Every structure is written in C-alpha cells, then in structure tokens.
Tab-separated table of C-alpha atoms and ligand atoms in Angstrom:
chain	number	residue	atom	x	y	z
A	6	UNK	CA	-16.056	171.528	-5.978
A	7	UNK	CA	-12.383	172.755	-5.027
A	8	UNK	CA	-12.156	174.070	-1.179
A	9	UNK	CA	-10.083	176.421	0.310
A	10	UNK	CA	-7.359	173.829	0.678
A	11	UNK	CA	-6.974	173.490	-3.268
A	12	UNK	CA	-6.674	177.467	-2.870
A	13	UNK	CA	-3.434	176.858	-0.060
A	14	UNK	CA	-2.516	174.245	-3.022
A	15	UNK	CA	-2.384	176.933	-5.115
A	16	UNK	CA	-0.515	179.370	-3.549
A	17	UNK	CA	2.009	176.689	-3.090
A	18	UNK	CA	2.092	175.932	-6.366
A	19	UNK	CA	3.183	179.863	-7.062
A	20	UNK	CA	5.574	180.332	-4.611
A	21	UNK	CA	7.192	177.013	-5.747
A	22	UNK	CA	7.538	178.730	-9.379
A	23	UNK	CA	10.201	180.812	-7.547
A	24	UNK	CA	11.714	178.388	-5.002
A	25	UNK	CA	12.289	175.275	-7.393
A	26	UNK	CA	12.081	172.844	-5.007
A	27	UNK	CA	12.823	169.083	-5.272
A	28	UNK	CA	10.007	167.329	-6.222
A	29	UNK	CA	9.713	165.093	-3.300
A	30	UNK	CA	10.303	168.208	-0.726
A	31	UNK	CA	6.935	170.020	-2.629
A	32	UNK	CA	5.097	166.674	-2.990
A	33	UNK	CA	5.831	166.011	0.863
A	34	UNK	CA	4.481	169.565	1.327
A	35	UNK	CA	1.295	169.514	-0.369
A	36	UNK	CA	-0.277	166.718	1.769
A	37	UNK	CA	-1.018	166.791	5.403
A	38	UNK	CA	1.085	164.515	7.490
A	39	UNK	CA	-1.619	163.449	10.191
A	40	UNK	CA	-5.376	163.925	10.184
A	41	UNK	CA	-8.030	162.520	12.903
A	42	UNK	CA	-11.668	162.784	12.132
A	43	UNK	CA	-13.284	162.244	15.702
A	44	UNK	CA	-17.014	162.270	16.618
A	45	UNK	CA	-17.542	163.994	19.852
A	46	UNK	CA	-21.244	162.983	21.768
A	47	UNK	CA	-22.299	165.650	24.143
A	48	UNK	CA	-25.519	165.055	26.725
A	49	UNK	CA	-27.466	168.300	25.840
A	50	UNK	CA	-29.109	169.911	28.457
A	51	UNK	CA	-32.826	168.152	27.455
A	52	UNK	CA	-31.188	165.125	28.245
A	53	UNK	CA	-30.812	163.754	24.549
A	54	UNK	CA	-27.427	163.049	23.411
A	55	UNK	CA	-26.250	164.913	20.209
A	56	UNK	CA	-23.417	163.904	17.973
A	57	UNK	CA	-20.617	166.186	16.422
A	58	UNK	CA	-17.480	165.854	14.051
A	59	UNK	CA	-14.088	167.031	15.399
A	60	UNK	CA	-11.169	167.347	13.635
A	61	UNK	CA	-7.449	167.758	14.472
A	62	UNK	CA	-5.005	168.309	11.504
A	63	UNK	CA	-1.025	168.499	12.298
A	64	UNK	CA	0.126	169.431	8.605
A	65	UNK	CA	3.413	169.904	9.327
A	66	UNK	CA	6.117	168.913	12.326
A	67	UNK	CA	9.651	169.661	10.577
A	68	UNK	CA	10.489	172.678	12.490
A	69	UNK	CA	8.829	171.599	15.822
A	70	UNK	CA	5.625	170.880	17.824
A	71	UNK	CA	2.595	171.398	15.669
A	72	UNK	CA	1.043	174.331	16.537
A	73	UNK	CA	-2.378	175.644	15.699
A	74	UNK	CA	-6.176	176.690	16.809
A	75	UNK	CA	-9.150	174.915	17.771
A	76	UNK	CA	-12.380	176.632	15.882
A	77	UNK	CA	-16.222	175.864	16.842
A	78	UNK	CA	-18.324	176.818	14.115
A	79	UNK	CA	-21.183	175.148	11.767
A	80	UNK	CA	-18.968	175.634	8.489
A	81	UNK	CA	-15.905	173.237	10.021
A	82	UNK	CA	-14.759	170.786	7.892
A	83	UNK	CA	-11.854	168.426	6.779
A	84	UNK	CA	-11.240	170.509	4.230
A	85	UNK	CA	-11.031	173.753	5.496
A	86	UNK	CA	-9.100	172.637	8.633
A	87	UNK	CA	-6.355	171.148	6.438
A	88	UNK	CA	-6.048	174.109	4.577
A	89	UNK	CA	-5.723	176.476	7.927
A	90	UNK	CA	-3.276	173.367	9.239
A	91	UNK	CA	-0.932	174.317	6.097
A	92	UNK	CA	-1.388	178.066	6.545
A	93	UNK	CA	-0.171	177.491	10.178
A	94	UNK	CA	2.786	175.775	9.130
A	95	UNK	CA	3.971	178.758	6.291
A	96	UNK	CA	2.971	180.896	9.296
A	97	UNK	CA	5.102	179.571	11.856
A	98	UNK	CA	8.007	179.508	9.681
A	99	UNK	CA	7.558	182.761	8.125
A	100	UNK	CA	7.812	184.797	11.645
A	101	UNK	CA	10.361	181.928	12.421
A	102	UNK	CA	8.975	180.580	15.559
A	103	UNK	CA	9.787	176.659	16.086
A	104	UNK	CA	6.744	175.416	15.550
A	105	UNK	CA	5.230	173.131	12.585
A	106	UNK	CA	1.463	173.685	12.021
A	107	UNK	CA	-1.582	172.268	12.723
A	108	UNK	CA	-5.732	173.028	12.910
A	109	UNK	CA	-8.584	172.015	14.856
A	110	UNK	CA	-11.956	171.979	14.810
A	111	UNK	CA	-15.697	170.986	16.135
A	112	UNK	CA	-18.674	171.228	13.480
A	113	UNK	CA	-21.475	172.852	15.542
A	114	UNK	CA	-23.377	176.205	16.034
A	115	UNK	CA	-21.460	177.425	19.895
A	116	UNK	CA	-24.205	180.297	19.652
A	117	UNK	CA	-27.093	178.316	20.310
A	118	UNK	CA	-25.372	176.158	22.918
A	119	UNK	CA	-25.520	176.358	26.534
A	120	UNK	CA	-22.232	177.068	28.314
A	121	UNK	CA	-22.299	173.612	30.442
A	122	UNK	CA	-22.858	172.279	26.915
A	123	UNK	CA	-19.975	173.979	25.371
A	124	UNK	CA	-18.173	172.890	28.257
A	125	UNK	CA	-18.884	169.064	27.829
A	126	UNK	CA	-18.229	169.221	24.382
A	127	UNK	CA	-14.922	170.839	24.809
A	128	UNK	CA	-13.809	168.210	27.232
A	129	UNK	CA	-15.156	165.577	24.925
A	130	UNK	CA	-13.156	166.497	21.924
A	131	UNK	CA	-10.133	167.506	23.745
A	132	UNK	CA	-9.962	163.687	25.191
A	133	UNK	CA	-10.410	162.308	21.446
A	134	UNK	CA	-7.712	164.130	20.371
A	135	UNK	CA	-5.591	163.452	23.546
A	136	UNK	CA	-3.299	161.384	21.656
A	137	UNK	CA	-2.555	163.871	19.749
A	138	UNK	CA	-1.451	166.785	21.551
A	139	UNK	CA	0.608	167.572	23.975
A	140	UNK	CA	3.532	170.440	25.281
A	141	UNK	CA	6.081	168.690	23.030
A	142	UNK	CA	3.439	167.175	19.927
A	143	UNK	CA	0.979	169.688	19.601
A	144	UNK	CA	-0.111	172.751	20.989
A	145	UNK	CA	-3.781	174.121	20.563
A	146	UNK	CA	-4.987	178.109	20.642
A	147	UNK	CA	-8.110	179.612	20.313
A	148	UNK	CA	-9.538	180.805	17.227
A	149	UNK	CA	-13.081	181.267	15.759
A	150	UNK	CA	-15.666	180.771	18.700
A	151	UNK	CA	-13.300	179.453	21.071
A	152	UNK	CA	-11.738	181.580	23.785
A	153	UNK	CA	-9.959	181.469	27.180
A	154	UNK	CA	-12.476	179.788	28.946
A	155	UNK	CA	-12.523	177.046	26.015
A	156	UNK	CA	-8.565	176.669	26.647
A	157	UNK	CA	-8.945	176.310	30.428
A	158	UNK	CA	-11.428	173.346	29.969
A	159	UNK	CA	-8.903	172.265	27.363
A	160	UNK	CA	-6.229	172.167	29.537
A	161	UNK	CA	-7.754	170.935	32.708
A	162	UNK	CA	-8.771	167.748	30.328
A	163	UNK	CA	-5.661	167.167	29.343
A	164	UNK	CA	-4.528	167.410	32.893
A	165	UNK	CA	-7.297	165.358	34.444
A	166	UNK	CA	-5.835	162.491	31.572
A	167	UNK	CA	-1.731	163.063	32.585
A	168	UNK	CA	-2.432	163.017	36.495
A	169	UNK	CA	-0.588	166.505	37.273
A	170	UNK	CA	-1.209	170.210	36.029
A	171	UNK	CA	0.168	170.788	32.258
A	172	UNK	CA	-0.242	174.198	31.263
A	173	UNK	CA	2.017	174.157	28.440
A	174	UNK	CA	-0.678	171.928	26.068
A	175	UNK	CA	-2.701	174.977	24.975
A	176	UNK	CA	-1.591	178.794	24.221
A	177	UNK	CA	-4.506	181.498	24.930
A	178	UNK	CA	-5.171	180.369	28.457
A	179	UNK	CA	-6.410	182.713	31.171
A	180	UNK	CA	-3.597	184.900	33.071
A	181	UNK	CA	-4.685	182.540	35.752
A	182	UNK	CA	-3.598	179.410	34.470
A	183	UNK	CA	-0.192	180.026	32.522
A	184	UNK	CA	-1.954	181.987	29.966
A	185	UNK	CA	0.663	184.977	28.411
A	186	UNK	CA	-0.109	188.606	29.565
A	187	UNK	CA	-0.391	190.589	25.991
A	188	UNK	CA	-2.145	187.338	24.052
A	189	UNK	CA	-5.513	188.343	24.309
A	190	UNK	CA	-4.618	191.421	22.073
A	191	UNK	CA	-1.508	190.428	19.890
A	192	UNK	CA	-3.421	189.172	16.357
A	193	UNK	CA	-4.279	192.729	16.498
A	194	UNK	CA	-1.058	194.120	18.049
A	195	UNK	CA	0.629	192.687	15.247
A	196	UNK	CA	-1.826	193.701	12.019
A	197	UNK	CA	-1.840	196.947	13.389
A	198	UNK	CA	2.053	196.709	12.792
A	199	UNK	CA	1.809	195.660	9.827
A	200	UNK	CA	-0.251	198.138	8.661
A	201	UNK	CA	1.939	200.256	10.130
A	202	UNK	CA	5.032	198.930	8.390
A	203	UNK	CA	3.213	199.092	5.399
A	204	UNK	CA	2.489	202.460	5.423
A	205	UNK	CA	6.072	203.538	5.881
A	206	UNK	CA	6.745	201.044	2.773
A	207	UNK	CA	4.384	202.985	0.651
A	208	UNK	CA	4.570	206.780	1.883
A	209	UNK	CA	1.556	207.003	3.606
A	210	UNK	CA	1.172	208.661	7.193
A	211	UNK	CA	-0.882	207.003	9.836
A	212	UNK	CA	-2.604	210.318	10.413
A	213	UNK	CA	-5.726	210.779	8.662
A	214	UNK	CA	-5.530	207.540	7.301
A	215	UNK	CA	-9.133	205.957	7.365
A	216	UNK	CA	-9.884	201.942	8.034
A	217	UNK	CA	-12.966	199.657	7.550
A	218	UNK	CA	-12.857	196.758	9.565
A	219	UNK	CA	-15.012	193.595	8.714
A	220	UNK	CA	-15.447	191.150	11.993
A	221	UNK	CA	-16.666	193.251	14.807
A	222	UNK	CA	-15.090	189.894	16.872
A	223	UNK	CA	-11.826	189.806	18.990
A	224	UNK	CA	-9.260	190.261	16.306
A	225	UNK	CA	-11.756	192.944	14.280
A	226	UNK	CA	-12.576	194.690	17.700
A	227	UNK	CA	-8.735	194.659	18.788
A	228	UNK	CA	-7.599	196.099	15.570
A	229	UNK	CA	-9.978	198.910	15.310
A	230	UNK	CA	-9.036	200.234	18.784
A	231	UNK	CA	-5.335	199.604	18.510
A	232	UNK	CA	-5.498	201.933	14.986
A	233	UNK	CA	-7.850	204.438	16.386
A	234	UNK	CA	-5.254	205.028	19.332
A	235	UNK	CA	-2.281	205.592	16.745
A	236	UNK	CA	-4.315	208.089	15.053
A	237	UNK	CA	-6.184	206.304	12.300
A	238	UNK	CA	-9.994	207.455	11.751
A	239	UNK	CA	-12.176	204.339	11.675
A	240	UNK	CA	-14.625	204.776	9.195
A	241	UNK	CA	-16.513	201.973	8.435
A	242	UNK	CA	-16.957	198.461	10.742
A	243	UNK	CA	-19.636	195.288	10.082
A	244	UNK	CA	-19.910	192.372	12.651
A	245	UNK	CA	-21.679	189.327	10.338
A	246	UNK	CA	-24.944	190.643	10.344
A	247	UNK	CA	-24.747	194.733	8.995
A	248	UNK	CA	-21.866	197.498	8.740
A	249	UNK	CA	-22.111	200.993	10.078
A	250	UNK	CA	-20.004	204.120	8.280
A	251	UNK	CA	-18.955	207.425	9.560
A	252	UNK	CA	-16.937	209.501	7.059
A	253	UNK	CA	-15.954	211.628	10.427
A	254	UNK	CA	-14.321	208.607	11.973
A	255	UNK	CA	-16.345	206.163	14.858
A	256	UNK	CA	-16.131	205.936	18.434
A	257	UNK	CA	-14.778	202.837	18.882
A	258	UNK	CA	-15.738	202.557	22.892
A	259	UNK	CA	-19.328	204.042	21.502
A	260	UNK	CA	-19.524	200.775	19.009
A	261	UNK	CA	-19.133	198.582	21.553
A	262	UNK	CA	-21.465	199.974	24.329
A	263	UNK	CA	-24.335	200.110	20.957
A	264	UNK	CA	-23.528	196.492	20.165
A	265	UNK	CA	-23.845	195.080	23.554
A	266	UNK	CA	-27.525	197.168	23.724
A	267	UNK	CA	-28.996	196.657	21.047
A	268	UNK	CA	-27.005	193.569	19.724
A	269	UNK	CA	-26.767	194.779	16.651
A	270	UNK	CA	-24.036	197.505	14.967
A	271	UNK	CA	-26.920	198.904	13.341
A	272	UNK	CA	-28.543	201.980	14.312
A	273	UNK	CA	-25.346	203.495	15.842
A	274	UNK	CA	-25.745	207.426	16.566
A	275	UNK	CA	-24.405	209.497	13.392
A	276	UNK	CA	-23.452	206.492	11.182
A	277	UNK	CA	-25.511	205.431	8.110
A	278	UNK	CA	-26.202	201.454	8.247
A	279	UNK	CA	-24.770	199.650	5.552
A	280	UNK	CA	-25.211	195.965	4.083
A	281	UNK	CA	-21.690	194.345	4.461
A	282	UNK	CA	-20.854	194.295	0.791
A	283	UNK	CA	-21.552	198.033	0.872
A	284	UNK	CA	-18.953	198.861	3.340
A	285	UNK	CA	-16.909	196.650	1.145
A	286	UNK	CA	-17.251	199.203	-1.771
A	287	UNK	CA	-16.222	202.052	0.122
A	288	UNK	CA	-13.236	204.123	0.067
A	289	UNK	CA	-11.259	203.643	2.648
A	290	UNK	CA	-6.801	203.590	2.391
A	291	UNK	CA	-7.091	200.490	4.398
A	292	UNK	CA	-9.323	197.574	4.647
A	293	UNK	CA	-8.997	194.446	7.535
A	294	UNK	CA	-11.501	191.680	6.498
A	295	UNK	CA	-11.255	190.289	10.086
A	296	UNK	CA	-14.240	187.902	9.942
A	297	UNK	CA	-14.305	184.176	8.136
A	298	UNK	CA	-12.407	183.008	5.605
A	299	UNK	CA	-13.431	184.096	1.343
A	300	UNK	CA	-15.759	186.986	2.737
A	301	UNK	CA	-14.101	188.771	-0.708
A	302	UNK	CA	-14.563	186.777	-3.376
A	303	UNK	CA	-15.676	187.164	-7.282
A	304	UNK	CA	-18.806	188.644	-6.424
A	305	UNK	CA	-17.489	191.409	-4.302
A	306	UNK	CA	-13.868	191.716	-5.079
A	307	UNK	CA	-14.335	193.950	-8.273
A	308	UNK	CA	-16.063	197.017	-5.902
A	309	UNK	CA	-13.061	196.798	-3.454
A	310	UNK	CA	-11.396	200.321	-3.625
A	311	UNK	CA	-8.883	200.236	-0.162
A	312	UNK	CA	-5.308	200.774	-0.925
A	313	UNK	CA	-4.014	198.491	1.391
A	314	UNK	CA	-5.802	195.216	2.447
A	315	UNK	CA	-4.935	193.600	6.135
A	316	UNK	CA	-5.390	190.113	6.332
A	317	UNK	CA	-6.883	189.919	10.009
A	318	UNK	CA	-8.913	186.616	9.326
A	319	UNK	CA	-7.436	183.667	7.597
A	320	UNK	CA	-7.824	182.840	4.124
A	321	UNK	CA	-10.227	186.100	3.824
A	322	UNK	CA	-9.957	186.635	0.124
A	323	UNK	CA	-10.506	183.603	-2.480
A	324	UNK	CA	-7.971	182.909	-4.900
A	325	UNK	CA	-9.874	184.586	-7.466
A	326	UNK	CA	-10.099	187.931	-5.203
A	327	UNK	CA	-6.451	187.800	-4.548
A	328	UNK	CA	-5.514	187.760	-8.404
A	329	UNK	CA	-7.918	190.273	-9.500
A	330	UNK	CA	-7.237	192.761	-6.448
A	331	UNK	CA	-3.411	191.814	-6.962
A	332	UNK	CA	-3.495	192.882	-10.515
A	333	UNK	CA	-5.601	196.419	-9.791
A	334	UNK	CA	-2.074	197.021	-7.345
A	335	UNK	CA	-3.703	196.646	-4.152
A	336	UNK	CA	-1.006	196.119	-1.660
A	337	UNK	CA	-2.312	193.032	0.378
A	338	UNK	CA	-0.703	192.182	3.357
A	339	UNK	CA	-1.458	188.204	3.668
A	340	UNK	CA	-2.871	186.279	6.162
A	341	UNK	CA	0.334	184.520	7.336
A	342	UNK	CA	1.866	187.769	7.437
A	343	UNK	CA	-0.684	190.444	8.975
A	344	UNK	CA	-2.170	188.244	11.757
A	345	UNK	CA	1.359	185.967	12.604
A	346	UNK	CA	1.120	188.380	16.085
A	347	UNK	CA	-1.155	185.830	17.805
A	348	UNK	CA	0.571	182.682	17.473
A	349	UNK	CA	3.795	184.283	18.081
A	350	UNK	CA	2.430	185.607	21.688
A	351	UNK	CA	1.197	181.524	21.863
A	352	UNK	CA	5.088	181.214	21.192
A	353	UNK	CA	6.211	183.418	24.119
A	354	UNK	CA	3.017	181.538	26.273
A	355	UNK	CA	4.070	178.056	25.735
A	356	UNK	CA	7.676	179.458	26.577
A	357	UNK	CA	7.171	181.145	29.435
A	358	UNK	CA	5.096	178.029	30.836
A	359	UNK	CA	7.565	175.435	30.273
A	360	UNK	CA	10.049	177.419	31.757
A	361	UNK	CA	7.577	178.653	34.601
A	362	UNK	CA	9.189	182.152	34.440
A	363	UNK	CA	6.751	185.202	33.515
A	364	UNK	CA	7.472	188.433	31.311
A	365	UNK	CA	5.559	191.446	32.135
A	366	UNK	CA	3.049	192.773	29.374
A	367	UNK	CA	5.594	195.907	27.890
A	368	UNK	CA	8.468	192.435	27.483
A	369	UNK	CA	5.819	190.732	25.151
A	370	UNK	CA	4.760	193.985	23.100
A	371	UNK	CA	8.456	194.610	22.281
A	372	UNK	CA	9.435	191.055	21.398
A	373	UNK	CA	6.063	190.970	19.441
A	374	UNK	CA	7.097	194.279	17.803
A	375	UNK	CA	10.476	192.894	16.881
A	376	UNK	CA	9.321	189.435	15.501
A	377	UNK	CA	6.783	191.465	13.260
A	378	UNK	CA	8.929	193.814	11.880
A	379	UNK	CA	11.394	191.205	10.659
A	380	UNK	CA	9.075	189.357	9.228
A	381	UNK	CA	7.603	192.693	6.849
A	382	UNK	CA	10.943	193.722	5.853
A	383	UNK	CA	12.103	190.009	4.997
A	384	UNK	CA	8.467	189.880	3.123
A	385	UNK	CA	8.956	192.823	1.267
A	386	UNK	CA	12.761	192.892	0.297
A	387	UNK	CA	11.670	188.960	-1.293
A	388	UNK	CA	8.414	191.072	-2.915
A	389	UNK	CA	10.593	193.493	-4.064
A	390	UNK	CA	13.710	191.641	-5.722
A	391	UNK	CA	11.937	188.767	-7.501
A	392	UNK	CA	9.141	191.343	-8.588
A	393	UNK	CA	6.033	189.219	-6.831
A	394	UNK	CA	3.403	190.188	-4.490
A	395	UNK	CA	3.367	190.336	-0.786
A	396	UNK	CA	1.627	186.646	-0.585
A	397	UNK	CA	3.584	184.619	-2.828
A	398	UNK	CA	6.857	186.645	-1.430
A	399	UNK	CA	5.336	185.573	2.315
A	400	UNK	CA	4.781	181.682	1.271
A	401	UNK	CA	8.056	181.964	-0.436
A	402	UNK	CA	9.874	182.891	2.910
A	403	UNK	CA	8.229	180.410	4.916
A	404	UNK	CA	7.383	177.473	2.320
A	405	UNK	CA	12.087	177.663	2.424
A	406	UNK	CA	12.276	177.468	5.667
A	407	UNK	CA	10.058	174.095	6.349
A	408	UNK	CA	11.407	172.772	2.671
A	409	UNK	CA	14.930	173.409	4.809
A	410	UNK	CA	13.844	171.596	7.806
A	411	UNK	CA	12.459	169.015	5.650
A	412	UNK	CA	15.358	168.040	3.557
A	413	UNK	CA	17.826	168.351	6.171
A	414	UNK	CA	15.976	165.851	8.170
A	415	UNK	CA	15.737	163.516	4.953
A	416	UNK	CA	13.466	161.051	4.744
A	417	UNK	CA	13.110	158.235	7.475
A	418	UNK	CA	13.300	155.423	7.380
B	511	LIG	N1	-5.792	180.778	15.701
B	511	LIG	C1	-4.686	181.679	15.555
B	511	LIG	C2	-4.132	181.631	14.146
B	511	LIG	O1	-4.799	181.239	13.222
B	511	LIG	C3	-3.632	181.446	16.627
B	511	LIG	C4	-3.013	180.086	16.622
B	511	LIG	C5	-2.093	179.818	17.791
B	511	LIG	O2	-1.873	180.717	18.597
B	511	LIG	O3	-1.611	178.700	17.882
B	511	LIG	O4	-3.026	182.052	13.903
C-alpha cells in the first residue's frame, strides 16, 4: 500500500510540472540521502528489557545542517519519517532558513510509559543516532509526544558523549538550557499569521470569524488561544478522543481547566459533544487540523465546509482530501507553509546558542512575524501568477530553492 511518503512524492511530482527541473536534480530529490533504522532497548521499570525501533532520516543537506523533529508515537515508521524528513527540507527552504531537512522518530506508546522510562529511552536513542547529529550535521526539535524535557535529556546525552556542554544539538530546549524564549508558542504564532495573512488575501475580517481546531495538543491548544485573543470566536475544538462545539464561541482558559478535570473535552459547560468527524462537518470560515497526519481523508473530506483550512499538523489531509477540497475552492494553507513558525524559532534557538547571545521574547515575535509574512506573500504571488494552489505554489518555492543549492553544488565526486 502507498504511504504518506508516495503522497510527498506526489506533490513533488506537481510542483515539478511547473519548475522543469533537470532530471537528475528531481531524481536526486525524490530519495532520501541518509536513513538509520536503530533499535533502542530500554530496562522497563518491572525489570524486563523491552525493545523499540528508532529512526533518524536527514533527507536533505544542500542548504545546511539537517534540521528536523524527533516524534514518540506507536504509528512511527520508515515511511512516514521519510516523508516528514522531505517536508522539512521544502519547509526550511520555503521560509528560507539555512537548514536542509531531516525526521526522527521512536515506535512506542510514551502514554503508557513511566517518565524514568521515557527518560532511558530518550538517552538510548539519542546515543544511536549520535553519529548522526550534531550543531553543524543535524539538529533535532520536538514534535509529536516529545517536549522540552525530552530535548534536555537529548542534549545532556549528547553532551555526556562530546565531554563539554553543547546546547546547540537540539532546538526546543528549556529557557534553562539554551532553549529560545518565544519557541514554545511559535508553530502557533506563526499559523495564526497565516491565517491572518490569509484573511487579508481573501477579504475576510478577523472579527467574527469562527475556528474549529482539531488537536487539543501544544500546537492545537496554542493556536486556539492565540486566535481567540485577536478576536476570532472558537467554535468548535476535539483532542483525539471527542470534539466539543459552541456556536457562541468557547472559553479557551475554561477548555483547559475541563480537560485537565475530567480528562476528557467532553462534557464541557454549554457545548454539545461531538464525535470528531462531526466537528469536521461543521461550518466554521476556518478549520486547523492540528492533530496527526491524514486525519481528512476520503471518508471525511467530502463533509468539510471551512473556507479556509490551516495546516497546523503535518501532512493532515491525504492526497485525495487535498484534490477534492482543492477543487470545491477551499483555500488551504499547507503544512510547510502554516506551521514553518516553529522551526524557524528552532532557527533563531540554534542561533542564538552558537553565538551565546540572547534576544528577548518581543525580538523573536517580530523576526517570526517578518519571516512568515514573506513567506505568504512569496506563496501567494507564485499561486496567483502560474494559476495553482497554495501547496503546489509552496513546494514550488521551496522545491527551487534546494534544486538551486543542489545544482550549484554539482555532483561530487
Ligand atoms: N517538529 C516541528 C516541525 O515539524 C519543528 C521542527 C524543528 O523545529 O526542527 O516543523
């Protein structure tokens, strides 16, 4: 069965309609350049000694140090981490950081591990992929299931291994330890400016616009504040297990105090609990699938009815939803567009910790804020004059720019 990397394939393949590149430039760029497949034994807290499969994918180093997340979660596989490897790389380039791209992962179920577990296993994998990464080869960042704590362990590894303190190996560290003031909340920071963008693209004011927002995680939590503040009304939101909707608009603050309760969105004063797919069908101007990747796909796509679609998650929609949801003029802002904000922050990190010189938090919004914007208009003027949607327009802007880095370099030896 094709994965989701045959889907990256494919929206390669489209963009490459319109950029005509050399045939050994697009053959070099549909294959990964390094993969490790590592198996990472962890003493569990009983004592027996349980075996899992990491990954580490650089797809891309043209433009720079690989750069890319680490995600803990049963679903990981080669597959998928290759494809969020290539996405990385488009990504990078697109918001012109100087950075190639690369993915990470550990196959295993973080919720129904101990934290001295998750701990071990973190130090585990980051030593088999030690010869990997590094400030100047490859940087890892959190992503799904993996947070600041996870980086910190990361990092002190890597450290432990060198001899001497090197915060510059992984981006989404605590404030603490190198880690970037603004990070925790700049995937968000930067949807919500796209969104933002993208209503000024299409005539639509910010005020009384209404949002459903699946992934009640960081990115999905973030976002939903972030929107609320600047006026939005938040009507619908679903974590992976239910969705709750409130025509009126939800208390964001509210949500979260419920959730951590009765760990569950459901039952939330004054909102009607919905399945998922439900909240899906709703009408709503905007929707931000912020949870895993093809959470729309050909059975739910057709019931979508949001005006715009946020990309918060990677890889959200399959390549089927894209097409059909492309074609009833949904204006999709893509994945390596709408949530760019987080590595670029990673960007400013790694920056600010090789140079060991600190920017205060309003210094990191605004150079955020600038990156983003750039990156929309450049997006949409490409969307606009070759007459193709806001993903292949994306992938077309930063599939040129590692093409560029590619051929320039030429081909050793
Ligand atoms: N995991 C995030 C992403 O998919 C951030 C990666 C990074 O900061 O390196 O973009």
């Amino acid at each position: 069965m094709p994965g989701v990397f045959n889907d990256v394939l494919l929206s390669l393949e489209k963009a490459n309609m319109h950029l005509n590149l050399p045939d050994g430039i697009y053959k070099r760029l549909r294959t990964p350049r390094r993969s490790l497949i590592v198996s990472v034994p962890v003493k569990m807290d009983d004592g027996t000694v349980s075996f899992f499969e990491g990954y580490r994918v650089q797809y891309d180093f043209a433009r720079g140090p690989a750069k890319g997340g680490v995600r803990f979660h049963p679903r990981v596989n080669l597959d998928e981490i290759t494809a969020l490897a290539a996405l990385m790389t488009w990504k990078c380039a697109l918001v012109d950081i100087p950075f190639g791209g690369a993915k990470g992962g550990v196959a295993c179920d973080p919720t129904v591990m101990s934290k001295d577990e998750l701990e071990r296993l973190t130090r585990r994998y980051t030593y088999e992929i030690g010869m990997l990464i590094g400030p100047e080869s490859d940087i890892p960042a959190p992503d799904v299931y993996t947070d600041e704590q996870v980086m910190a362990w990361m990092m002190d590894t890597y450290s432990m291994m060198k001899g001497y303190s090197v915060p510059g190996v992984v981006t989404g560290k605590p404030v603490s330890l190198g880690g970037s003031l603004g990070r925790g909340k700049a995937t968000s920071f930067g949807v919500v400016i796209t969104v933002l963008e993208a209503l000024a693209h299409l005539n639509m004011k910010v005020e009384d616009l209404t949002v459903s927002v699946l992934g009640f995680g960081k990115v999905g939590y973030n976002a939903a504040r972030i929107l609320s503040d600047a006026g939005a009304r938040i009507i619908g939101l679903a974590d992976s297990k239910g969705a709750i909707y409130n025509p009126q608009g939800l208390d964001i603050d509210e949500v979260v105090r419920h959730k951590r309760e009765a760990d569950s969105l459901h039952g939330f004063k004054g909102a009607e609990d919905l399945t998922v797919d439900e909240l899906i069908s709703i009408e709503t101007d905007v929707l931000i699938p912020a949870a895993l990747e093809n959470q729309i796909n050909g059975s739910n796509a057709n019931s979508v009815k949001a005006r715009i679609i946020a990309e918060g998650a990677n890889t959200p929609l399959t390549a089927e939803a894209d097409e059909l949801l492309t074609s009833k003029g949904v204006f999709i802002i893509p994945d390596i567009l709408a949530n760019a904000g987080g590595v670029v922050v990673s960007y400013f990190e790694w920056v600010q910790d090789l140079q060991r010189f600190f920017w205060d938090e309003p210094a990191v919004d605004a150079r955020l804020t600038t990156i983003m914007k750039r990156a929309f208009k450049e997006v949409a003027l490409i969307s606009a004059s070759k007459k193709i949607d806001m993903r292949t327009a994306a992938m077309v802007v930063g599939v040129k720019r590692v093409a560029e880095a590619v051929e320039t370099r030429g081909l050793y030896p």
